[in-house]
Coordinates of C-alpha atoms and ligand atoms in Angstrom, one line a residue:
X251 CA -35.8 4.0 17.7
X252 CA -38.0 0.9 17.1
X253 CA -41.0 0.8 19.4
X254 CA -39.8 -2.4 21.0
X255 CA -36.6 -0.8 22.1
X256 CA -38.4 2.3 23.4
X257 CA -40.6 0.0 25.5
X258 CA -37.4 -1.6 26.9
X259 CA -35.9 1.8 27.9
X260 CA -39.2 2.8 29.6
X261 CA -39.4 -0.6 31.3
X262 CA -35.9 -0.2 32.8
X263 CA -37.3 2.8 34.6
X264 CA -34.3 4.9 35.6
X265 CA -30.7 4.4 36.1
X266 CA -29.7 0.8 36.9
X267 CA -28.1 0.1 40.3
X268 CA -25.8 2.9 41.0
X269 CA -26.8 6.4 39.9
X270 CA -25.5 8.9 38.7
X271 CA -25.6 7.6 35.1
X272 CA -23.1 8.8 32.4
X273 CA -23.7 8.1 28.7
X274 CA -20.6 7.4 26.7
X275 CA -21.7 8.1 23.2
X276 CA -19.4 6.2 20.7
X277 CA -19.3 7.8 17.3
X278 CA -16.2 7.7 15.1
X279 CA -14.1 6.3 18.0
X280 CA -15.1 2.6 18.2
X281 CA -12.3 1.6 20.6
X282 CA -11.6 1.3 24.3
X283 CA -7.9 2.2 24.4
X284 CA -6.7 5.8 24.0
X285 CA -10.3 7.1 24.1
X286 CA -10.3 10.4 26.0
X287 CA -14.1 10.6 26.2
X288 CA -14.3 7.0 27.5
X289 CA -11.6 7.7 30.1
X290 CA -13.5 10.7 31.3
X291 CA -16.8 8.9 31.3
X292 CA -15.4 6.1 33.4
X293 CA -14.1 8.4 36.1
X294 CA -16.1 8.6 39.4
X295 CA -18.4 6.1 41.0
X296 CA -21.5 6.3 38.8
X297 CA -22.6 3.8 36.2
X298 CA -21.7 4.1 32.6
X299 CA -23.9 3.4 29.6
X300 CA -22.1 2.9 26.3
X301 CA -24.2 4.0 23.4
X302 CA -24.1 4.1 19.6
X303 CA -26.7 5.9 17.4
X304 CA -27.0 5.2 13.7
X305 CA -28.1 8.6 12.5
X306 CA -29.0 8.5 8.8
X307 CA -31.6 11.2 9.2
X308 CA -29.1 14.1 9.6
X309 CA -26.5 12.9 7.2
X310 CA -28.2 14.1 4.0
X311 CA -26.2 13.4 0.9
X312 CA -23.4 11.9 2.9
X313 CA -25.2 9.0 4.6
X314 CA -22.8 6.2 5.1
X315 CA -22.2 4.1 1.9
X316 CA -22.6 0.4 1.5
X317 CA -19.0 -0.7 2.2
X318 CA -18.8 1.5 5.3
X319 CA -22.0 0.1 6.6
X320 CA -20.6 -3.4 6.2
X321 CA -17.6 -2.3 8.2
X322 CA -19.7 -0.6 10.9
X323 CA -21.8 -3.7 11.4
X324 CA -18.7 -5.7 12.3
X325 CA -17.0 -3.0 14.3
X326 CA -20.1 -2.5 16.5
X327 CA -20.3 -6.3 17.1
X328 CA -16.7 -6.3 18.2
X329 CA -17.1 -3.2 20.4
X330 CA -20.2 -4.7 22.0
X331 CA -18.3 -7.9 22.7
X332 CA -15.5 -5.9 24.3
X333 CA -18.2 -4.1 26.4
X334 CA -19.5 -7.4 27.7
X335 CA -22.6 -7.1 25.5
X336 CA -23.7 -3.8 27.1
X337 CA -23.5 -1.5 24.1
X338 CA -26.9 0.3 23.7
X339 CA -27.8 0.8 20.0
X340 CA -30.3 3.3 18.8
X341 CA -31.3 4.4 15.3
X342 CA -32.8 7.7 14.0
X343 CA -32.3 11.4 14.6
X344 CA -29.6 11.5 17.3
X345 CA -31.0 14.5 19.1
X346 CA -34.4 12.9 19.6
X347 CA -33.0 9.5 20.4
X348 CA -30.4 10.8 22.9
X349 CA -32.9 13.0 24.7
X350 CA -35.5 10.2 25.0
X351 CA -32.8 8.0 26.5
X352 CA -31.7 10.7 28.9
X353 CA -35.2 11.3 30.1
X354 CA -36.1 7.6 30.4
X355 CA -32.9 6.7 32.4
X356 CA -32.4 10.0 34.2
X357 CA -28.9 10.4 32.7
X358 CA -26.7 13.0 34.4
X359 CA -23.9 13.4 32.0
X360 CA -23.2 12.7 28.3
X361 CA -19.6 12.4 27.0
X362 CA -18.3 12.1 23.5
X363 CA -15.3 12.6 21.1
X364 CA -15.9 15.3 18.6
X365 CA -16.6 14.6 14.9
X366 CA -15.7 17.1 12.2
X367 CA -18.1 16.5 9.3
X368 CA -20.2 19.6 8.7
X369 CA -23.5 17.8 9.2
X370 CA -22.4 16.2 12.5
X371 CA -21.0 19.5 13.8
X372 CA -24.4 21.2 13.0
X373 CA -26.3 18.4 14.7
X374 CA -24.0 18.3 17.7
X375 CA -24.4 22.0 18.2
X376 CA -28.2 21.6 18.6
X377 CA -27.6 18.6 21.0
X378 CA -25.3 20.6 23.2
X379 CA -28.0 23.3 23.5
X380 CA -30.7 20.8 24.3
X381 CA -28.7 19.1 27.0
X382 CA -27.8 22.4 28.5
X383 CA -31.5 23.4 28.6
X384 CA -32.3 20.1 30.5
X385 CA -29.5 20.6 32.9
X386 CA -27.6 17.5 31.7
X387 CA -23.9 17.8 31.9
X388 CA -21.9 17.4 28.7
X389 CA -18.2 17.0 27.9
X390 CA -16.4 16.5 24.6
X391 CA -12.9 15.7 23.6
X392 CA -10.7 15.3 20.5
X393 CA -10.2 11.6 19.9
X394 CA -9.9 11.5 16.1
X395 CA -7.1 13.9 15.2
X396 CA -3.6 14.7 16.4
X397 CA -4.6 18.3 16.5
X398 CA -7.9 19.9 16.9
X399 CA -8.6 21.9 13.6
X400 CA -8.9 25.2 15.4
X401 CA -5.6 24.6 17.3
X402 CA -3.7 24.1 14.1
X403 CA -4.2 27.6 12.5
X404 CA -1.5 30.0 11.4
X405 CA -0.1 32.6 13.9
X406 CA -2.7 35.1 12.7
X407 CA -5.5 32.7 13.5
X408 CA -6.5 31.9 9.9
X409 CA -6.5 28.4 8.6
X410 CA -3.8 26.9 6.4
X411 CA -4.6 26.2 2.7
X412 CA -1.2 24.9 1.7
X413 CA 0.1 21.6 3.1
X414 CA 3.8 22.2 3.5
X415 CA 3.7 25.1 6.0
X416 CA 0.9 23.3 7.8
X417 CA 3.0 20.1 8.1
X418 CA 6.2 21.9 9.0
X419 CA 4.6 24.0 11.7
X420 CA 2.8 21.1 13.4
X421 CA 5.5 18.5 13.0
X422 CA 7.9 20.6 15.0
X423 CA 5.9 19.7 18.2
X424 CA 4.8 16.5 19.8
X425 CA 1.0 16.3 19.2
X426 CA -1.0 17.0 22.4
X427 CA -2.8 14.3 24.2
X428 CA -1.7 11.2 26.1
X429 CA -2.0 7.5 25.4
X430 CA -4.3 5.6 27.8
X431 CA -5.0 1.9 28.3
X432 CA -8.7 0.8 28.3
X433 CA -10.4 1.9 31.5
X434 CA -11.6 -0.7 33.9
X435 CA -15.3 -1.1 33.1
X436 CA -15.9 -4.4 35.0
X437 CA -18.3 -5.0 37.8
X438 CA -21.1 -2.5 38.4
X439 CA -19.5 0.2 36.3
X440 CA -21.3 -0.7 33.0
X441 CA -25.0 -0.2 33.1
X442 CA -27.2 -3.2 32.2
X443 CA -28.4 -3.3 28.7
X444 CA -31.8 -4.9 28.3
X445 CA -32.2 -4.3 24.6
X446 CA -32.7 -7.4 22.4
X447 CA -29.5 -9.4 21.6
X448 CA -29.9 -8.9 17.9
X449 CA -30.0 -5.0 18.1
X450 CA -26.9 -4.6 15.9
X451 CA -28.4 -6.9 13.2
X452 CA -31.6 -4.9 13.3
X453 CA -29.8 -1.8 12.2
X454 CA -29.8 -3.4 8.7
X455 CA -26.3 -2.4 7.9
X456 CA -25.6 -5.5 5.9
X457 CA -26.9 -5.6 2.3
X458 CA -29.5 -8.1 1.3
X459 CA -27.3 -9.4 -1.5
X460 CA -24.1 -10.9 -0.3
X461 CA -21.6 -9.0 -2.4
X462 CA -19.1 -8.5 0.4
X463 CA -17.2 -11.8 0.4
X464 CA -14.1 -10.0 -0.8
X465 CA -14.3 -7.4 2.0
X466 CA -14.5 -10.1 4.6
X467 CA -11.4 -11.8 3.2
X468 CA -9.4 -8.6 3.1
X469 CA -10.3 -7.0 6.5
X470 CA -10.8 -7.5 10.2
X471 CA -12.8 -4.6 11.4
X472 CA -12.5 -3.7 15.1
X473 CA -9.9 -2.6 17.6
X474 CA -7.9 -5.9 17.7
X475 CA -7.7 -5.9 13.9
X476 CA -6.5 -2.3 13.9
X477 CA -3.7 -3.0 16.4
X478 CA -2.7 -6.1 14.4
X479 CA -2.4 -4.1 11.2
X480 CA -0.4 -1.4 12.9
X481 CA 2.0 -3.9 14.5
X482 CA 2.5 -5.8 11.2
X483 CA 3.1 -2.5 9.3
X484 CA 5.7 -1.3 11.8
X485 CA 7.5 -4.7 11.9
X486 CA 7.5 -5.4 8.2
X487 CA 7.0 -2.3 6.0
X488 CA 7.5 1.0 7.8
X489 CA 11.3 1.2 7.2
X490 CA 10.8 0.9 3.4
X491 CA 7.6 2.9 3.2
X492 CA 9.2 5.9 1.5
X493 CA 10.7 3.7 -1.3
X494 CA 7.7 1.3 -1.8
X495 CA 4.6 3.3 -0.9
X496 CA 3.8 4.2 -4.6
X497 CA 3.8 0.7 -6.0
X498 CA 0.3 -0.8 -5.8
X499 CA 1.4 -4.4 -6.1
X500 CA 3.7 -4.2 -3.1
X501 CA 1.4 -4.0 -0.1
X502 CA 3.9 -1.8 1.6
X503 CA 1.3 0.7 2.9
X504 CA -0.3 0.4 6.3
X505 CA -3.9 -0.2 5.3
X506 CA -4.9 1.6 8.5
X507 CA -7.3 4.1 6.8
X508 CA -10.6 2.4 7.7
X509 CA -9.4 1.7 11.2
X510 CA -8.5 5.3 11.6
X511 CA -11.8 6.5 10.1
X512 CA -13.9 4.5 12.5
X513 CA -11.6 5.3 15.3
X514 CA -10.6 1.7 16.1
X515 CA -7.1 3.0 16.7
X516 CA -6.2 6.5 17.6
X517 CA -4.0 8.6 15.4
X518 CA -1.9 9.5 18.4
X519 CA -1.2 5.8 19.1
X520 CA 0.0 5.2 15.5
X521 CA 2.0 8.4 15.5
X522 CA 3.7 7.4 18.7
X523 CA 4.4 3.8 17.7
X524 CA 5.8 4.7 14.3
X525 CA 7.8 7.6 15.9
X526 CA 9.2 5.2 18.5
X527 CA 10.0 2.5 16.0
X528 CA 12.9 4.6 14.7
X529 CA 12.0 3.6 11.1
X530 CA 14.2 6.4 9.6
X531 CA 13.0 8.0 6.3
X532 CA 10.2 5.4 6.0
X533 CA 8.8 6.4 9.4
X534 CA 9.1 10.1 8.6
X535 CA 7.4 9.6 5.2
X536 CA 4.5 7.7 6.8
X537 CA 4.0 10.3 9.5
X538 CA 3.8 12.9 6.7
X539 CA 0.9 11.0 5.2
X540 CA -0.8 11.0 8.5
X541 CA -0.5 14.8 8.4
X542 CA -2.3 14.8 5.0
X543 CA -5.2 13.3 7.0
X544 CA -4.9 16.2 9.5
X545 CA -4.7 18.7 6.7
X546 CA -7.9 17.5 4.9
X547 CA -9.8 17.5 8.2
X548 CA -8.4 21.0 8.9
X549 CA -9.8 22.1 5.5
X550 CA -13.2 20.5 5.9
X551 CA -13.6 22.1 9.3
X552 CA -12.7 25.6 8.1
X553 CA -14.3 25.2 4.6
X554 CA -17.3 23.0 5.2
X555 CA -18.3 23.3 1.5
X556 CA -15.2 21.2 0.6
X557 CA -17.4 18.1 0.2
X558 CA -19.9 19.7 -2.3
X559 CA -18.3 22.7 -4.0
X560 CA -15.1 23.5 -5.8
X561 CA -12.8 25.3 -3.4
X562 CA -11.0 27.2 -6.2
X563 CA -12.9 30.1 -7.5
X564 CA -13.5 30.0 -11.3
X565 CA -14.0 26.3 -11.5
X566 CA -17.7 26.8 -11.7
X567 CA -17.0 27.6 -15.4
X568 CA -15.2 24.3 -16.0
X569 CA -16.8 22.5 -18.9
X570 CA -17.7 19.3 -17.2
X571 CA -19.5 16.8 -19.5
X572 CA -22.7 14.9 -18.7
X573 CA -21.8 11.4 -19.9
X574 CA -23.6 8.7 -18.0
X575 CA -22.5 5.9 -20.2
X576 CA -18.8 6.8 -19.8
X577 CA -19.3 7.1 -16.1
X578 CA -20.8 3.7 -16.0
X579 CA -17.9 2.2 -17.9
X580 CA -15.6 3.8 -15.4
X581 CA -17.6 2.5 -12.4
X582 CA -17.8 -1.0 -14.0
X583 CA -14.1 -1.3 -14.7
X584 CA -14.4 -1.5 -18.5
X585 CA -12.6 1.6 -19.7
X586 CA -10.0 -0.3 -21.7
X587 CA -7.2 1.4 -19.8
X588 CA -5.7 -1.4 -17.7
X589 CA -4.4 0.5 -14.7
X590 CA -7.8 2.3 -14.3
X591 CA -9.7 -1.0 -14.6
X592 CA -7.4 -2.7 -12.2
X593 CA -7.9 0.0 -9.6
X594 CA -11.7 0.0 -10.0
X595 CA -11.8 -3.8 -9.6
X596 CA -9.6 -3.7 -6.5
X597 CA -12.1 -1.1 -5.1
X598 CA -15.2 -3.2 -5.9
X599 CA -13.8 -6.5 -4.6
X600 CA -11.9 -5.4 -1.5
X601 CA -13.5 -2.0 -0.6
X602 CA -10.2 -0.2 -1.0
X603 CA -7.8 1.0 -3.6
X604 CA -4.1 1.9 -3.4
X605 CA -3.4 5.7 -3.2
X606 CA -1.6 5.7 -6.6
X607 CA -4.5 4.1 -8.4
X608 CA -7.0 6.4 -6.5
X609 CA -5.1 9.3 -8.1
X610 CA -5.0 7.6 -11.5
X611 CA -8.6 6.5 -11.7
X612 CA -9.7 10.0 -10.4
X613 CA -7.5 11.7 -13.0
X614 CA -9.0 9.5 -15.8
X615 CA -12.5 10.4 -14.8
X616 CA -12.0 14.1 -14.2
X617 CA -9.5 14.9 -17.0
X618 CA -9.7 12.3 -19.7
X619 CA -13.5 12.0 -19.5
X620 CA -14.1 15.5 -18.1
X621 CA -16.8 14.1 -15.7
X622 CA -17.4 16.1 -12.6
X623 CA -15.3 15.0 -9.5
X624 CA -18.5 14.7 -7.4
X625 CA -19.6 11.7 -9.5
X626 CA -16.4 10.0 -8.7
X627 CA -16.4 11.1 -5.0
X628 CA -19.9 9.6 -4.6
X629 CA -18.9 6.3 -6.2
X630 CA -15.9 6.1 -3.9
X631 CA -18.1 7.0 -1.0
X632 CA -20.3 4.0 -1.6
X633 CA -17.5 1.5 -2.3
X634 CA -14.7 2.4 0.1
X635 CA -14.5 0.9 3.5
X636 CA -12.4 3.9 4.5
X637 CA -14.9 6.5 2.9
X638 CA -14.1 9.6 4.8
X639 CA -15.7 12.9 4.0
X640 CA -12.5 15.0 4.6
X641 CA -10.0 12.7 2.9
X642 CA -12.3 11.7 0.0
X643 CA -13.4 15.3 -0.8
X644 CA -9.9 16.6 -0.5
X645 CA -8.5 13.8 -2.6
X646 CA -11.0 14.3 -5.4
X647 CA -10.6 18.1 -5.4
X648 CA -6.9 17.8 -5.4
X649 CA -6.8 15.5 -8.4
X650 CA -9.5 17.5 -10.3
X651 CA -7.4 20.7 -9.7
X652 CA -10.1 22.7 -8.0
X653 CA -9.0 22.1 -4.3
X654 CA -6.7 23.7 -1.9
X655 CA -3.0 23.1 -2.7
X656 CA -4.3 21.1 -5.7
X657 CA -2.3 19.7 -8.6
X658 CA -2.0 22.5 -11.2
X659 CA -4.4 22.0 -14.2
X660 CA -1.5 21.3 -16.6
X661 CA -0.3 18.3 -14.5
X662 CA -2.3 15.6 -16.1
X663 CA -1.1 12.0 -15.6
X664 CA 0.2 10.1 -18.6
X665 CA -1.6 7.0 -17.6
X666 CA 0.6 4.6 -19.6
X667 CA 3.7 6.1 -18.1
X668 CA 2.2 5.9 -14.6
X669 CA 1.4 2.2 -15.2
X670 CA 4.9 1.4 -16.4
X671 CA 6.6 3.3 -13.7
X672 CA 4.6 2.1 -10.7
X673 CA 3.8 -1.4 -11.8
X674 CA 6.9 -2.2 -14.0
X675 CA 6.4 -6.0 -14.2
X676 CA 2.6 -5.7 -14.5
X677 CA 2.1 -7.7 -11.3
X678 CA -0.8 -5.5 -10.1
X679 CA -2.4 -5.5 -13.6
X680 CA -2.1 -9.3 -13.9
X681 CA -3.7 -9.7 -10.4
X682 CA -6.8 -7.6 -11.3
X683 CA -7.0 -7.8 -15.1
X684 CA -6.0 -11.5 -15.6
X685 CA -7.5 -11.5 -19.2
X686 CA -4.4 -9.5 -20.1
X687 CA -1.9 -11.7 -18.2
X688 CA -0.4 -13.2 -21.4
X689 CA 0.8 -9.8 -22.7
X690 CA 4.5 -8.9 -22.3
X691 CA 5.5 -6.6 -19.3
X692 CA 5.7 -3.7 -21.8
X693 CA 2.4 -4.2 -23.7
X694 CA 0.2 -5.1 -20.7
X695 CA 0.0 -1.4 -19.8
X696 CA -1.3 -0.4 -23.3
X697 CA -2.7 -3.4 -25.1
X698 CA -3.8 -1.2 -28.0
X699 CA -0.1 -0.6 -28.8
X700 CA 0.4 -4.4 -29.4
X701 CA 0.5 -5.9 -32.8
X702 CA -2.1 -8.4 -34.0
X703 CA 0.2 -11.3 -33.6
X704 CA 1.2 -10.3 -30.1
X705 CA -2.5 -9.9 -29.1
X706 CA -3.4 -13.3 -30.7
X707 CA -0.6 -15.2 -28.9
X708 CA -1.7 -13.6 -25.6
X709 CA -5.3 -14.7 -26.2
X710 CA -6.5 -11.0 -26.2
X711 CA -9.0 -9.7 -28.7
X712 CA -9.7 -6.0 -28.0
X713 CA -13.4 -5.2 -27.9
X714 CA -14.1 -8.9 -27.0
X715 CA -11.9 -10.4 -24.3
X716 CA -11.0 -6.9 -23.1
X717 CA -12.4 -3.5 -24.1
X718 CA -10.7 -1.1 -26.5
X719 CA -10.1 2.2 -24.7
X720 CA -13.3 4.3 -24.3
X721 CA -11.3 7.5 -25.1
X722 CA -8.1 8.4 -26.9
X723 CA -5.7 9.2 -24.1
X724 CA -3.6 11.7 -26.0
X725 CA -6.5 13.7 -27.5
X726 CA -8.5 13.7 -24.3
X727 CA -5.4 15.0 -22.4
X728 CA -5.2 17.9 -24.9
X729 CA -8.9 18.6 -24.4
X730 CA -8.4 18.6 -20.6
X731 CA -5.5 21.0 -20.9
X732 CA -7.6 23.4 -23.0
X733 CA -10.5 23.1 -20.4
X734 CA -8.0 23.9 -17.6
X735 CA -6.7 27.0 -19.4
X736 CA -10.2 28.3 -19.7
X737 CA -10.7 28.5 -16.0
X738 CA -7.2 29.6 -15.1
Ligands
FAD221 C1 -9.4 10.5 -5.1 C2 -9.0 10.1 -3.7 C3 -9.9 9.7 -2.8 C4 -9.5 9.3 -1.5 N1 -10.5 9.0 -0.6 C5 -10.1 8.6 0.7 C6 -11.1 8.3 1.7 O1 -12.3 8.3 1.4 N2 -10.6 7.9 2.9 C7 -9.3 7.9 3.2 O2 -8.9 7.6 4.4 N3 -8.4 8.3 2.3 C8 -8.7 8.7 1.1 N4 -7.8 9.0 0.2 C9 -6.3 9.2 0.6 C10 -5.5 7.9 0.5 O3 -5.6 7.3 -0.8 C11 -5.8 6.8 1.5 O4 -5.8 7.4 2.8 C12 -4.8 5.7 1.5 O5 -4.7 5.1 0.3 C13 -5.2 4.7 2.6 O6 -4.3 3.6 2.6 P1 -3.3 3.3 3.8 O7 -4.1 3.3 5.1 O8 -2.5 2.1 3.5 O9 -2.4 4.6 3.7 P2 -0.8 4.8 4.2 O10 -0.1 5.1 3.0 O11 -0.4 3.8 5.1 O12 -1.0 6.2 5.0 C14 -1.2 6.3 6.4 C15 -2.5 7.1 6.7 O13 -2.3 8.4 6.3 C16 -3.6 9.0 5.8 N5 -3.4 9.3 4.4 C17 -2.6 8.8 3.5 N6 -2.6 9.5 2.3 C18 -3.5 10.4 2.5 C19 -4.1 11.5 1.6 N7 -3.6 11.6 0.4 N8 -5.0 12.3 2.1 C20 -5.4 12.2 3.4 N9 -5.0 11.2 4.2 C21 -4.0 10.4 3.8 C22 -4.6 7.8 5.9 O14 -5.3 8.0 7.1 C23 -3.7 6.6 5.9 O15 -4.3 5.5 6.6 C24 -8.1 9.4 -1.2 C25 -7.2 9.8 -2.1 C26 -7.6 10.1 -3.4 C27 -6.6 10.5 -4.4

């Protein structure tokens, strides 16, 4: 906590107006509606102090990346606005910051929604102990998942490692929990906040260099933006989701992942709305995707090493290669494979990437280049606005073949076929790799297959206007198959 802020807390000298004081600690639930912790915190006659703590100290290797920080800045601004400018904001080790605040303002109760990343669970465990020792009441809820990970186990109490039975079993029931409107926080309910008006800016979440123009054009962080996205998806795309979800040019997906990650909309609300929309196979298929999110969180909760280590035994023998120059070419969208470069450009410019291209770019890195999935996961972590430790780690391990229920090692994408199948007219490629736009719908997926005259008339010179492929796709596929056999 900056000294100036500490001084302000000390100055305010105890709970404002009406004690007892309850702290509502916002974390990955930056919303007022359907927020079980907020509803509980708002009960009773006492005052409520809404709080956010930016805790980079405990996050270790998984400190929020640049795109997520951009998102958080705007989401906090919107939350603060919705809270009448009363959101307290602290920065540093959450345990120390929270206890100092509790001592300074004689807080009686602290309430939050659970988070499931291993570092946050470890930290929260210590915080619960410390609050208990001080006689401060504490309550916690599930506001981020349809099912708490410990509730979603098999009949014998062990966790699932295969998606289909996990999904079948849970999808037979209505998820627990109830939807709730925003509690009435007007009047004396919200504690006064005498921190400086620029406290959110002072967190330094925005980068010094303004590279985020594309993110601002693509997204509206915050609860209102989340509901708008959800309404638009249900009205225009949900019914066709099952048919169109794999085509990256289409925009048929919900784009709700960053809103779900930051908790600007609850999974229960989107589940309920899609369920009630009666969107047929499209609705069912979308809800199934939401259950992939549940599954990855279930795995991270029960196997906390998911984010750092291969889940599948034997993979420690996999012959990953150390190729910094090839990694750089992948990161900087100059692999010479159009669908890979298109995905990486979409990521860099908008902070997201379609699921199909996430799989394709990840497969290219881990299979065709044989570069360790953690390098890819870290790059995604920095660039994605929806960077999510459970979904990202799970997605990378799944593609690399070392995760739970992962693609078998011999299932290696043929990248040109993927491109032709899921972007048949080259619309996505022309959007993101315009230097190839003059090629025919067939050649644009594999410019190296075009003849000299074809390339010339399209204004393409491989190695000059667009890179030649950095690896032979067929030979590298064979090499990856051999590597996979070695750890089978
Ligand atoms: C290598 C790789 C990395 C990924 N990293 C992330 C990440 O950091 N954060 C993230 O939210 N998703 C990640 N995903 C999963 C998926 O690509 C995104 O959730 C999806 O593209 C988000 O777009 P959407 O909101 O339009 O999804 P929709 O298609 O509309 O799906 C609805 C929701 O379901 C969930 N979902 C969909 N697909 C998956 C999936 N495969 N696994 C888990 N949840 C899913 C998401 O919350 C999504 O918002 C990754 C996938 C791969 C292959």
